[in-house]
């Protein structure tokens, strides 16, 4: 492992001082994420029996190519569900954006580009009709192929855009998620991780994931409600009203590598 990852390995003494090791790892994650992710490992996470910790951190901060005017941000209703409505700080702007009405996904797709010379980064919003299973249907059908088709179908047009200003942070116990993804017996005693060490039996006990995103007028740091457009219309509005006033899916997407860097679902300020 030293030969393969010599620049990314650090030796810590878990046996003598697991708390100092935990603080070292937390400090590294804080530094990489510009203090956005703190205390990813809570006290007691490591012990004298810990043999290895694999830590990964990523940070992205993007400014909109065309920023929202803070003076236009105002409180508006967000329809979290048919039974629940709340107020959010809703940002507004008019401009030209790539937009697609994708019938396969059952959603409007809007691309909000980030600024930068040669950048190909965008904030993608998938806004289904306001129905009980609208967002679930999008998630079931979304894959690399359907995502690319939706992007290829996009055309530039004038859009009246409304997007909530939001910030949230989530922590996930990752073992059940990874097991559902098919990692096999990675977290079981039967796992064979002999390639890590000739002298110690290595086993994985736990996995945690923590993510945070801020979306505001400047950019992002990496919905019987009244919906102001119908999913299908024989006579499209001009400009198109793309109002994110009910749950939506968002992606931070790198067009060059076709990679999703961050993803999330916004269901309202309390979800």
PDB file of C-alpha atoms in Angstrom:
ATOM      1  CA  UNK A   1       0.000   0.000   0.000  1.00  0.00           C
ATOM      2  CA  UNK A   2       2.908   2.361   0.678  1.00  0.00           C
ATOM      3  CA  UNK A   3       4.194   1.738  -2.834  1.00  0.00           C
ATOM      4  CA  UNK A   4       0.791   2.470  -4.358  1.00  0.00           C
ATOM      5  CA  UNK A   5      -0.326   5.386  -2.179  1.00  0.00           C
ATOM      6  CA  UNK A   6       2.849   6.755  -0.614  1.00  0.00           C
ATOM      7  CA  UNK A   7       1.670  10.381  -0.852  1.00  0.00           C
ATOM      8  CA  UNK A   8      -1.736   9.640   0.660  1.00  0.00           C
ATOM      9  CA  UNK A   9      -0.847   7.436   3.619  1.00  0.00           C
ATOM     10  CA  UNK A  10      -0.284   8.617   7.165  1.00  0.00           C
ATOM     11  CA  UNK A  11       0.703   6.393  10.066  1.00  0.00           C
ATOM     12  CA  UNK A  12      -1.234   6.984  13.290  1.00  0.00           C
ATOM     13  CA  UNK A  13      -0.985   5.172  16.620  1.00  0.00           C
ATOM     14  CA  UNK A  14      -4.531   3.929  17.136  1.00  0.00           C
ATOM     15  CA  UNK A  15      -3.487   1.574  19.922  1.00  0.00           C
ATOM     16  CA  UNK A  16      -1.866   4.133  22.211  1.00  0.00           C
ATOM     17  CA  UNK A  17      -4.012   7.195  21.496  1.00  0.00           C
ATOM     18  CA  UNK A  18      -7.110   6.596  19.347  1.00  0.00           C
ATOM     19  CA  UNK A  19      -8.584   9.996  20.277  1.00  0.00           C
ATOM     20  CA  UNK A  20      -5.512  11.832  18.967  1.00  0.00           C
ATOM     21  CA  UNK A  21      -5.805   9.804  15.757  1.00  0.00           C
ATOM     22  CA  UNK A  22      -9.491  10.733  15.490  1.00  0.00           C
ATOM     23  CA  UNK A  23      -8.691  14.428  15.909  1.00  0.00           C
ATOM     24  CA  UNK A  24      -5.969  14.204  13.239  1.00  0.00           C
ATOM     25  CA  UNK A  25      -8.399  12.681  10.735  1.00  0.00           C
ATOM     26  CA  UNK A  26     -11.109  15.226  11.567  1.00  0.00           C
ATOM     27  CA  UNK A  27      -8.621  18.071  11.134  1.00  0.00           C
ATOM     28  CA  UNK A  28      -7.599  16.757   7.719  1.00  0.00           C
ATOM     29  CA  UNK A  29     -11.246  16.579   6.584  1.00  0.00           C
ATOM     30  CA  UNK A  30     -11.885  20.107   7.915  1.00  0.00           C
ATOM     31  CA  UNK A  31      -8.865  21.465   6.031  1.00  0.00           C
ATOM     32  CA  UNK A  32      -9.844  19.828   2.730  1.00  0.00           C
ATOM     33  CA  UNK A  33     -13.459  21.010   2.971  1.00  0.00           C
ATOM     34  CA  UNK A  34     -12.541  24.552   4.100  1.00  0.00           C
ATOM     35  CA  UNK A  35     -14.079  23.952   7.554  1.00  0.00           C
ATOM     36  CA  UNK A  36     -17.438  22.921   6.072  1.00  0.00           C
ATOM     37  CA  UNK A  37     -17.324  19.338   7.348  1.00  0.00           C
ATOM     38  CA  UNK A  38     -16.424  19.085  11.025  1.00  0.00           C
ATOM     39  CA  UNK A  39     -16.292  16.134  13.424  1.00  0.00           C
ATOM     40  CA  UNK A  40     -16.939  13.460  10.816  1.00  0.00           C
ATOM     41  CA  UNK A  41     -15.661  10.997  13.415  1.00  0.00           C
ATOM     42  CA  UNK A  42     -17.459  11.477  16.722  1.00  0.00           C
ATOM     43  CA  UNK A  43     -15.742  10.742  20.066  1.00  0.00           C
ATOM     44  CA  UNK A  44     -15.394   7.019  20.600  1.00  0.00           C
ATOM     45  CA  UNK A  45     -15.437   6.196  16.889  1.00  0.00           C
ATOM     46  CA  UNK A  46     -11.905   4.792  17.053  1.00  0.00           C
ATOM     47  CA  UNK A  47     -10.418   2.419  19.617  1.00  0.00           C
ATOM     48  CA  UNK A  48      -7.211   0.559  20.360  1.00  0.00           C
ATOM     49  CA  UNK A  49      -8.494  -2.207  18.069  1.00  0.00           C
ATOM     50  CA  UNK A  50      -8.689   0.109  15.060  1.00  0.00           C
ATOM     51  CA  UNK A  51      -6.155  -0.850  12.403  1.00  0.00           C
ATOM     52  CA  UNK A  52      -6.937   1.328   9.395  1.00  0.00           C
ATOM     53  CA  UNK A  53      -9.153   4.286   8.470  1.00  0.00           C
ATOM     54  CA  UNK A  54      -9.925   5.232   4.877  1.00  0.00           C
ATOM     55  CA  UNK A  55     -10.890   8.912   4.705  1.00  0.00           C
ATOM     56  CA  UNK A  56     -12.086  10.763   1.622  1.00  0.00           C
ATOM     57  CA  UNK A  57     -13.009  14.440   1.349  1.00  0.00           C
ATOM     58  CA  UNK A  58     -14.100  16.686  -1.502  1.00  0.00           C
ATOM     59  CA  UNK A  59     -14.849  20.391  -1.728  1.00  0.00           C
ATOM     60  CA  UNK A  60     -16.433  22.469  -4.473  1.00  0.00           C
ATOM     61  CA  UNK A  61     -17.324  26.141  -4.517  1.00  0.00           C
ATOM     62  CA  UNK A  62     -18.887  27.560  -7.645  1.00  0.00           C
ATOM     63  CA  UNK A  63     -20.172  31.007  -8.538  1.00  0.00           C
ATOM     64  CA  UNK A  64     -23.095  31.331 -10.926  1.00  0.00           C
ATOM     65  CA  UNK A  65     -22.193  32.550 -14.390  1.00  0.00           C
ATOM     66  CA  UNK A  66     -25.144  34.906 -13.963  1.00  0.00           C
ATOM     67  CA  UNK A  67     -25.812  35.713 -10.327  1.00  0.00           C
ATOM     68  CA  UNK A  68     -29.168  36.246  -8.669  1.00  0.00           C
ATOM     69  CA  UNK A  69     -29.978  39.749  -7.412  1.00  0.00           C
ATOM     70  CA  UNK A  70     -30.283  39.546  -3.588  1.00  0.00           C
ATOM     71  CA  UNK A  71     -32.859  42.362  -3.685  1.00  0.00           C
ATOM     72  CA  UNK A  72     -35.238  40.062  -5.580  1.00  0.00           C
ATOM     73  CA  UNK A  73     -35.058  37.286  -2.991  1.00  0.00           C
ATOM     74  CA  UNK A  74     -38.261  37.156  -0.951  1.00  0.00           C
ATOM     75  CA  UNK A  75     -40.364  34.823   1.170  1.00  0.00           C
ATOM     76  CA  UNK A  76     -42.564  32.561  -0.941  1.00  0.00           C
ATOM     77  CA  UNK A  77     -44.548  29.378  -0.336  1.00  0.00           C
ATOM     78  CA  UNK A  78     -42.840  26.025  -0.858  1.00  0.00           C
ATOM     79  CA  UNK A  79     -45.156  23.018  -1.193  1.00  0.00           C
ATOM     80  CA  UNK A  80     -43.319  20.220   0.623  1.00  0.00           C
ATOM     81  CA  UNK A  81     -46.361  17.978   0.143  1.00  0.00           C
ATOM     82  CA  UNK A  82     -50.083  18.260  -0.489  1.00  0.00           C
ATOM     83  CA  UNK A  83     -50.586  18.574   3.254  1.00  0.00           C
ATOM     84  CA  UNK A  84     -47.588  20.686   4.187  1.00  0.00           C
ATOM     85  CA  UNK A  85     -46.534  24.117   2.994  1.00  0.00           C
ATOM     86  CA  UNK A  86     -43.835  26.396   4.339  1.00  0.00           C
ATOM     87  CA  UNK A  87     -42.094  29.655   3.483  1.00  0.00           C
ATOM     88  CA  UNK A  88     -38.620  29.756   1.955  1.00  0.00           C
ATOM     89  CA  UNK A  89     -36.256  32.473   0.773  1.00  0.00           C
ATOM     90  CA  UNK A  90     -36.924  32.246  -2.955  1.00  0.00           C
ATOM     91  CA  UNK A  91     -34.304  33.645  -5.343  1.00  0.00           C
ATOM     92  CA  UNK A  92     -35.505  34.975  -8.707  1.00  0.00           C
ATOM     93  CA  UNK A  93     -33.991  35.883 -12.042  1.00  0.00           C
ATOM     94  CA  UNK A  94     -34.754  35.935 -15.748  1.00  0.00           C
ATOM     95  CA  UNK A  95     -32.211  34.777 -18.273  1.00  0.00           C
ATOM     96  CA  UNK A  96     -31.378  32.236 -20.946  1.00  0.00           C
ATOM     97  CA  UNK A  97     -30.723  28.684 -19.735  1.00  0.00           C
ATOM     98  CA  UNK A  98     -30.565  25.279 -21.338  1.00  0.00           C
ATOM     99  CA  UNK A  99     -33.909  23.634 -20.697  1.00  0.00           C
ATOM    100  CA  UNK A 100     -35.376  20.256 -21.609  1.00  0.00           C
ATOM    101  CA  UNK A 101     -38.816  18.739 -21.151  1.00  0.00           C
ATOM    102  CA  UNK A 102     -37.887  15.087 -20.808  1.00  0.00           C
ATOM    103  CA  UNK A 103     -40.863  12.766 -21.088  1.00  0.00           C
ATOM    104  CA  UNK A 104     -38.851   9.639 -20.230  1.00  0.00           C
ATOM    105  CA  UNK A 105     -37.859  11.062 -16.828  1.00  0.00           C
ATOM    106  CA  UNK A 106     -41.138  12.892 -16.460  1.00  0.00           C
ATOM    107  CA  UNK A 107     -39.481  16.147 -15.481  1.00  0.00           C
ATOM    108  CA  UNK A 108     -38.337  19.549 -16.618  1.00  0.00           C
ATOM    109  CA  UNK A 109     -34.532  19.762 -16.591  1.00  0.00           C
ATOM    110  CA  UNK A 110     -32.722  23.090 -16.238  1.00  0.00           C
ATOM    111  CA  UNK A 111     -28.982  23.751 -16.404  1.00  0.00           C
ATOM    112  CA  UNK A 112     -27.582  26.672 -14.375  1.00  0.00           C
ATOM    113  CA  UNK A 113     -23.931  27.155 -15.394  1.00  0.00           C
ATOM    114  CA  UNK A 114     -21.082  28.160 -13.125  1.00  0.00           C
ATOM    115  CA  UNK A 115     -18.661  30.883 -14.143  1.00  0.00           C
ATOM    116  CA  UNK A 116     -15.024  30.371 -15.055  1.00  0.00           C
ATOM    117  CA  UNK A 117     -12.787  30.315 -18.108  1.00  0.00           C
ATOM    118  CA  UNK A 118     -13.227  26.975 -19.802  1.00  0.00           C
ATOM    119  CA  UNK A 119     -15.421  25.609 -17.021  1.00  0.00           C
ATOM    120  CA  UNK A 120     -17.980  22.970 -17.882  1.00  0.00           C
ATOM    121  CA  UNK A 121     -19.610  22.752 -14.458  1.00  0.00           C
ATOM    122  CA  UNK A 122     -23.344  23.154 -13.991  1.00  0.00           C
ATOM    123  CA  UNK A 123     -26.033  22.964 -11.360  1.00  0.00           C
ATOM    124  CA  UNK A 124     -28.753  20.734 -12.812  1.00  0.00           C
ATOM    125  CA  UNK A 125     -32.315  20.847 -11.515  1.00  0.00           C
ATOM    126  CA  UNK A 126     -34.844  18.074 -12.208  1.00  0.00           C
ATOM    127  CA  UNK A 127     -38.334  19.367 -11.477  1.00  0.00           C
ATOM    128  CA  UNK A 128     -41.185  16.844 -11.858  1.00  0.00           C
ATOM    129  CA  UNK A 129     -44.889  17.718 -11.726  1.00  0.00           C
ATOM    130  CA  UNK A 130     -46.272  18.166  -8.221  1.00  0.00           C
ATOM    131  CA  UNK A 131     -47.646  14.660  -7.748  1.00  0.00           C
ATOM    132  CA  UNK A 132     -47.202  12.223  -4.817  1.00  0.00           C
ATOM    133  CA  UNK A 133     -44.735  10.015  -6.717  1.00  0.00           C
ATOM    134  CA  UNK A 134     -43.302  12.507  -9.197  1.00  0.00           C
ATOM    135  CA  UNK A 135     -39.823  12.684  -7.689  1.00  0.00           C
ATOM    136  CA  UNK A 136     -39.654   8.936  -6.981  1.00  0.00           C
ATOM    137  CA  UNK A 137     -40.389   8.260 -10.646  1.00  0.00           C
ATOM    138  CA  UNK A 138     -37.501  10.488 -11.729  1.00  0.00           C
ATOM    139  CA  UNK A 139     -35.110   8.734  -9.357  1.00  0.00           C
ATOM    140  CA  UNK A 140     -36.152   5.299 -10.623  1.00  0.00           C
ATOM    141  CA  UNK A 141     -35.490   6.232 -14.242  1.00  0.00           C
ATOM    142  CA  UNK A 142     -32.373   8.365 -13.813  1.00  0.00           C
ATOM    143  CA  UNK A 143     -29.152   6.661 -14.917  1.00  0.00           C
ATOM    144  CA  UNK A 144     -26.094   7.796 -16.919  1.00  0.00           C
ATOM    145  CA  UNK A 145     -27.856   7.180 -20.240  1.00  0.00           C
ATOM    146  CA  UNK A 146     -31.108   8.966 -19.398  1.00  0.00           C
ATOM    147  CA  UNK A 147     -29.157  11.838 -17.838  1.00  0.00           C
ATOM    148  CA  UNK A 148     -27.112  12.296 -21.009  1.00  0.00           C
ATOM    149  CA  UNK A 149     -30.246  12.158 -23.177  1.00  0.00           C
ATOM    150  CA  UNK A 150     -31.867  14.846 -21.047  1.00  0.00           C
ATOM    151  CA  UNK A 151     -28.794  17.071 -21.408  1.00  0.00           C
ATOM    152  CA  UNK A 152     -28.588  16.461 -25.149  1.00  0.00           C
ATOM    153  CA  UNK A 153     -32.250  17.473 -25.517  1.00  0.00           C
ATOM    154  CA  UNK A 154     -31.706  20.820 -23.832  1.00  0.00           C
ATOM    155  CA  UNK A 155     -32.154  24.035 -25.797  1.00  0.00           C
ATOM    156  CA  UNK A 156     -31.411  27.592 -24.739  1.00  0.00           C
ATOM    157  CA  UNK A 157     -34.474  29.665 -24.033  1.00  0.00           C
ATOM    158  CA  UNK A 158     -35.584  32.536 -21.852  1.00  0.00           C
ATOM    159  CA  UNK A 159     -36.559  31.331 -18.395  1.00  0.00           C
ATOM    160  CA  UNK A 160     -38.259  32.972 -15.437  1.00  0.00           C
ATOM    161  CA  UNK A 161     -36.361  31.067 -12.731  1.00  0.00           C
ATOM    162  CA  UNK A 162     -37.190  30.771  -9.046  1.00  0.00           C
ATOM    163  CA  UNK A 163     -34.919  28.674  -6.836  1.00  0.00           C
ATOM    164  CA  UNK A 164     -34.915  28.383  -3.035  1.00  0.00           C
ATOM    165  CA  UNK A 165     -31.913  29.676  -1.175  1.00  0.00           C
ATOM    166  CA  UNK A 166     -30.882  26.794   1.043  1.00  0.00           C
ATOM    167  CA  UNK A 167     -28.221  25.156   3.128  1.00  0.00           C
ATOM    168  CA  UNK A 168     -28.247  21.730   4.678  1.00  0.00           C
ATOM    169  CA  UNK A 169     -25.935  19.158   6.118  1.00  0.00           C
ATOM    170  CA  UNK A 170     -26.566  15.406   6.328  1.00  0.00           C
ATOM    171  CA  UNK A 171     -24.783  12.544   8.026  1.00  0.00           C
ATOM    172  CA  UNK A 172     -25.385   8.984   6.859  1.00  0.00           C
ATOM    173  CA  UNK A 173     -24.514   5.600   8.275  1.00  0.00           C
ATOM    174  CA  UNK A 174     -23.026   4.203   5.096  1.00  0.00           C
ATOM    175  CA  UNK A 175     -22.787   0.456   5.746  1.00  0.00           C
ATOM    176  CA  UNK A 176     -26.455  -0.340   4.926  1.00  0.00           C
ATOM    177  CA  UNK A 177     -26.228   1.817   1.793  1.00  0.00           C
ATOM    178  CA  UNK A 178     -23.036   0.146   0.563  1.00  0.00           C
ATOM    179  CA  UNK A 179     -24.461  -3.305   1.270  1.00  0.00           C
ATOM    180  CA  UNK A 180     -27.563  -2.488  -0.811  1.00  0.00           C
ATOM    181  CA  UNK A 181     -25.193  -1.391  -3.581  1.00  0.00           C
ATOM    182  CA  UNK A 182     -23.660  -4.862  -3.565  1.00  0.00           C
ATOM    183  CA  UNK A 183     -20.295  -4.619  -1.770  1.00  0.00           C
ATOM    184  CA  UNK A 184     -20.734  -8.224  -0.625  1.00  0.00           C
ATOM    185  CA  UNK A 185     -19.144  -9.212   2.668  1.00  0.00           C
ATOM    186  CA  UNK A 186     -16.862  -6.180   2.902  1.00  0.00           C
ATOM    187  CA  UNK A 187     -18.056  -5.405   6.433  1.00  0.00           C
ATOM    188  CA  UNK A 188     -18.323  -9.045   7.545  1.00  0.00           C
ATOM    189  CA  UNK A 189     -15.724 -11.209   9.278  1.00  0.00           C
ATOM    190  CA  UNK A 190     -15.516 -13.309   6.105  1.00  0.00           C
ATOM    191  CA  UNK A 191     -14.072 -10.396   4.073  1.00  0.00           C
ATOM    192  CA  UNK A 192     -10.610 -11.050   2.673  1.00  0.00           C
ATOM    193  CA  UNK A 193      -8.516  -7.881   2.890  1.00  0.00           C
ATOM    194  CA  UNK A 194      -5.165  -9.647   3.007  1.00  0.00           C
ATOM    195  CA  UNK A 195      -3.845  -7.338   0.304  1.00  0.00           C
ATOM    196  CA  UNK A 196      -3.646  -4.531   2.837  1.00  0.00           C
ATOM    197  CA  UNK A 197      -1.215  -6.214   5.197  1.00  0.00           C
ATOM    198  CA  UNK A 198       0.939  -9.323   5.519  1.00  0.00           C
ATOM    199  CA  UNK A 199       1.128  -9.170   9.310  1.00  0.00           C
ATOM    200  CA  UNK A 200      -2.313  -7.983  10.452  1.00  0.00           C
ATOM    201  CA  UNK A 201      -5.835  -9.162   9.718  1.00  0.00           C
ATOM    202  CA  UNK A 202      -7.623  -6.095   8.437  1.00  0.00           C
ATOM    203  CA  UNK A 203     -11.396  -5.805   8.769  1.00  0.00           C
ATOM    204  CA  UNK A 204     -13.845  -2.973   8.170  1.00  0.00           C
ATOM    205  CA  UNK A 205     -16.386  -2.234  10.890  1.00  0.00           C
ATOM    206  CA  UNK A 206     -18.185   0.934   9.875  1.00  0.00           C
ATOM    207  CA  UNK A 207     -18.560   3.649   7.247  1.00  0.00           C
ATOM    208  CA  UNK A 208     -19.956   7.162   7.629  1.00  0.00           C
ATOM    209  CA  UNK A 209     -20.674   9.858   5.086  1.00  0.00           C
ATOM    210  CA  UNK A 210     -21.267  13.542   5.719  1.00  0.00           C
ATOM    211  CA  UNK A 211     -22.224  16.128   3.121  1.00  0.00           C
ATOM    212  CA  UNK A 212     -23.068  19.815   3.164  1.00  0.00           C
ATOM    213  CA  UNK A 213     -24.249  22.216   0.485  1.00  0.00           C
ATOM    214  CA  UNK A 214     -25.006  25.935   0.429  1.00  0.00           C
ATOM    215  CA  UNK A 215     -26.932  27.529  -2.430  1.00  0.00           C
ATOM    216  CA  UNK A 216     -27.374  31.293  -2.474  1.00  0.00           C
ATOM    217  CA  UNK A 217     -27.482  34.258  -4.847  1.00  0.00           C
ATOM    218  CA  UNK A 218     -23.761  34.047  -5.614  1.00  0.00           C
ATOM    219  CA  UNK A 219     -23.596  30.327  -6.283  1.00  0.00           C
ATOM    220  CA  UNK A 220     -23.231  27.097  -4.382  1.00  0.00           C
ATOM    221  CA  UNK A 221     -20.572  25.742  -2.058  1.00  0.00           C
ATOM    222  CA  UNK A 222     -19.900  21.794  -3.101  1.00  0.00           C
ATOM    223  CA  UNK A 223     -41.803  21.030  -4.054  1.00  0.00           C
ATOM    224  CA  UNK A 224     -53.601  20.804  -4.357  1.00  0.00           C
ATOM    225  CA  UNK A 225     -50.414  23.136  -4.769  1.00  0.00           C
ATOM    226  CA  UNK A 226     -50.278  25.793  -7.376  1.00  0.00           C
ATOM    227  CA  UNK A 227     -47.551  24.881  -9.861  1.00  0.00           C
ATOM    228  CA  UNK A 228     -46.860  27.655 -12.294  1.00  0.00           C
ATOM    229  CA  UNK A 229     -46.348  25.448 -15.340  1.00  0.00           C
ATOM    230  CA  UNK A 230     -47.811  22.164 -16.527  1.00  0.00           C
ATOM    231  CA  UNK A 231     -45.666  19.207 -17.497  1.00  0.00           C
ATOM    232  CA  UNK A 232     -46.938  19.268 -21.073  1.00  0.00           C
ATOM    233  CA  UNK A 233     -48.275  22.285 -22.901  1.00  0.00           C
ATOM    234  CA  UNK A 234     -49.227  22.773 -26.525  1.00  0.00           C
ATOM    235  CA  UNK A 235     -48.299  26.432 -26.264  1.00  0.00           C
ATOM    236  CA  UNK A 236     -45.188  26.957 -24.100  1.00  0.00           C
ATOM    237  CA  UNK A 237     -44.986  30.085 -22.034  1.00  0.00           C
ATOM    238  CA  UNK A 238     -42.496  32.718 -23.072  1.00  0.00           C
ATOM    239  CA  UNK A 239     -40.505  33.031 -20.951  1.00  0.00           C
ATOM    240  CA  UNK A 240     -40.802  29.573 -19.439  1.00  0.00           C
ATOM    241  CA  UNK A 241     -41.722  29.726 -15.766  1.00  0.00           C
ATOM    242  CA  UNK A 242     -39.366  27.327 -13.967  1.00  0.00           C
ATOM    243  CA  UNK A 243     -40.431  27.807 -10.365  1.00  0.00           C
ATOM    244  CA  UNK A 244     -38.895  25.354  -7.889  1.00  0.00           C
ATOM    245  CA  UNK A 245     -41.700  25.615  -5.339  1.00  0.00           C
ATOM    246  CA  UNK A 246     -42.005  21.874  -4.677  1.00  0.00           C
ATOM    247  CA  UNK A 247     -39.503  18.998  -4.182  1.00  0.00           C
ATOM    248  CA  UNK A 248     -36.746  18.687  -6.771  1.00  0.00           C
ATOM    249  CA  UNK A 249     -33.536  16.815  -7.458  1.00  0.00           C
ATOM    250  CA  UNK A 250     -30.280  18.679  -8.025  1.00  0.00           C
ATOM    251  CA  UNK A 251     -26.854  17.642  -9.293  1.00  0.00           C
ATOM    252  CA  UNK A 252     -23.520  19.432  -9.532  1.00  0.00           C
ATOM    253  CA  UNK A 253     -22.277  18.052 -12.824  1.00  0.00           C
ATOM    254  CA  UNK A 254     -18.971  18.091 -14.683  1.00  0.00           C
ATOM    255  CA  UNK A 255     -19.801  17.908 -18.399  1.00  0.00           C
ATOM    256  CA  UNK A 256     -16.207  17.258 -19.412  1.00  0.00           C
ATOM    257  CA  UNK A 257     -15.828  14.043 -17.422  1.00  0.00           C
ATOM    258  CA  UNK A 258     -19.584  13.331 -17.296  1.00  0.00           C
ATOM    259  CA  UNK A 259     -19.255  12.990 -13.543  1.00  0.00           C
ATOM    260  CA  UNK A 260     -21.778  13.822 -10.832  1.00  0.00           C
ATOM    261  CA  UNK A 261     -19.785  15.561  -8.094  1.00  0.00           C
ATOM    262  CA  UNK A 262     -22.629  16.189  -5.659  1.00  0.00           C
ATOM    263  CA  UNK A 263     -26.309  15.290  -5.649  1.00  0.00           C
ATOM    264  CA  UNK A 264     -29.253  15.884  -3.385  1.00  0.00           C
ATOM    265  CA  UNK A 265     -33.006  16.304  -3.020  1.00  0.00           C
ATOM    266  CA  UNK A 266     -34.582  19.472  -1.688  1.00  0.00           C
ATOM    267  CA  UNK A 267     -37.915  18.830   0.027  1.00  0.00           C
ATOM    268  CA  UNK A 268     -38.090  22.054   2.029  1.00  0.00           C
ATOM    269  CA  UNK A 269     -36.142  23.787   4.796  1.00  0.00           C
ATOM    270  CA  UNK A 270     -36.998  21.147   7.411  1.00  0.00           C
ATOM    271  CA  UNK A 271     -36.220  18.036   5.339  1.00  0.00           C
TER     272      UNK A 271
END
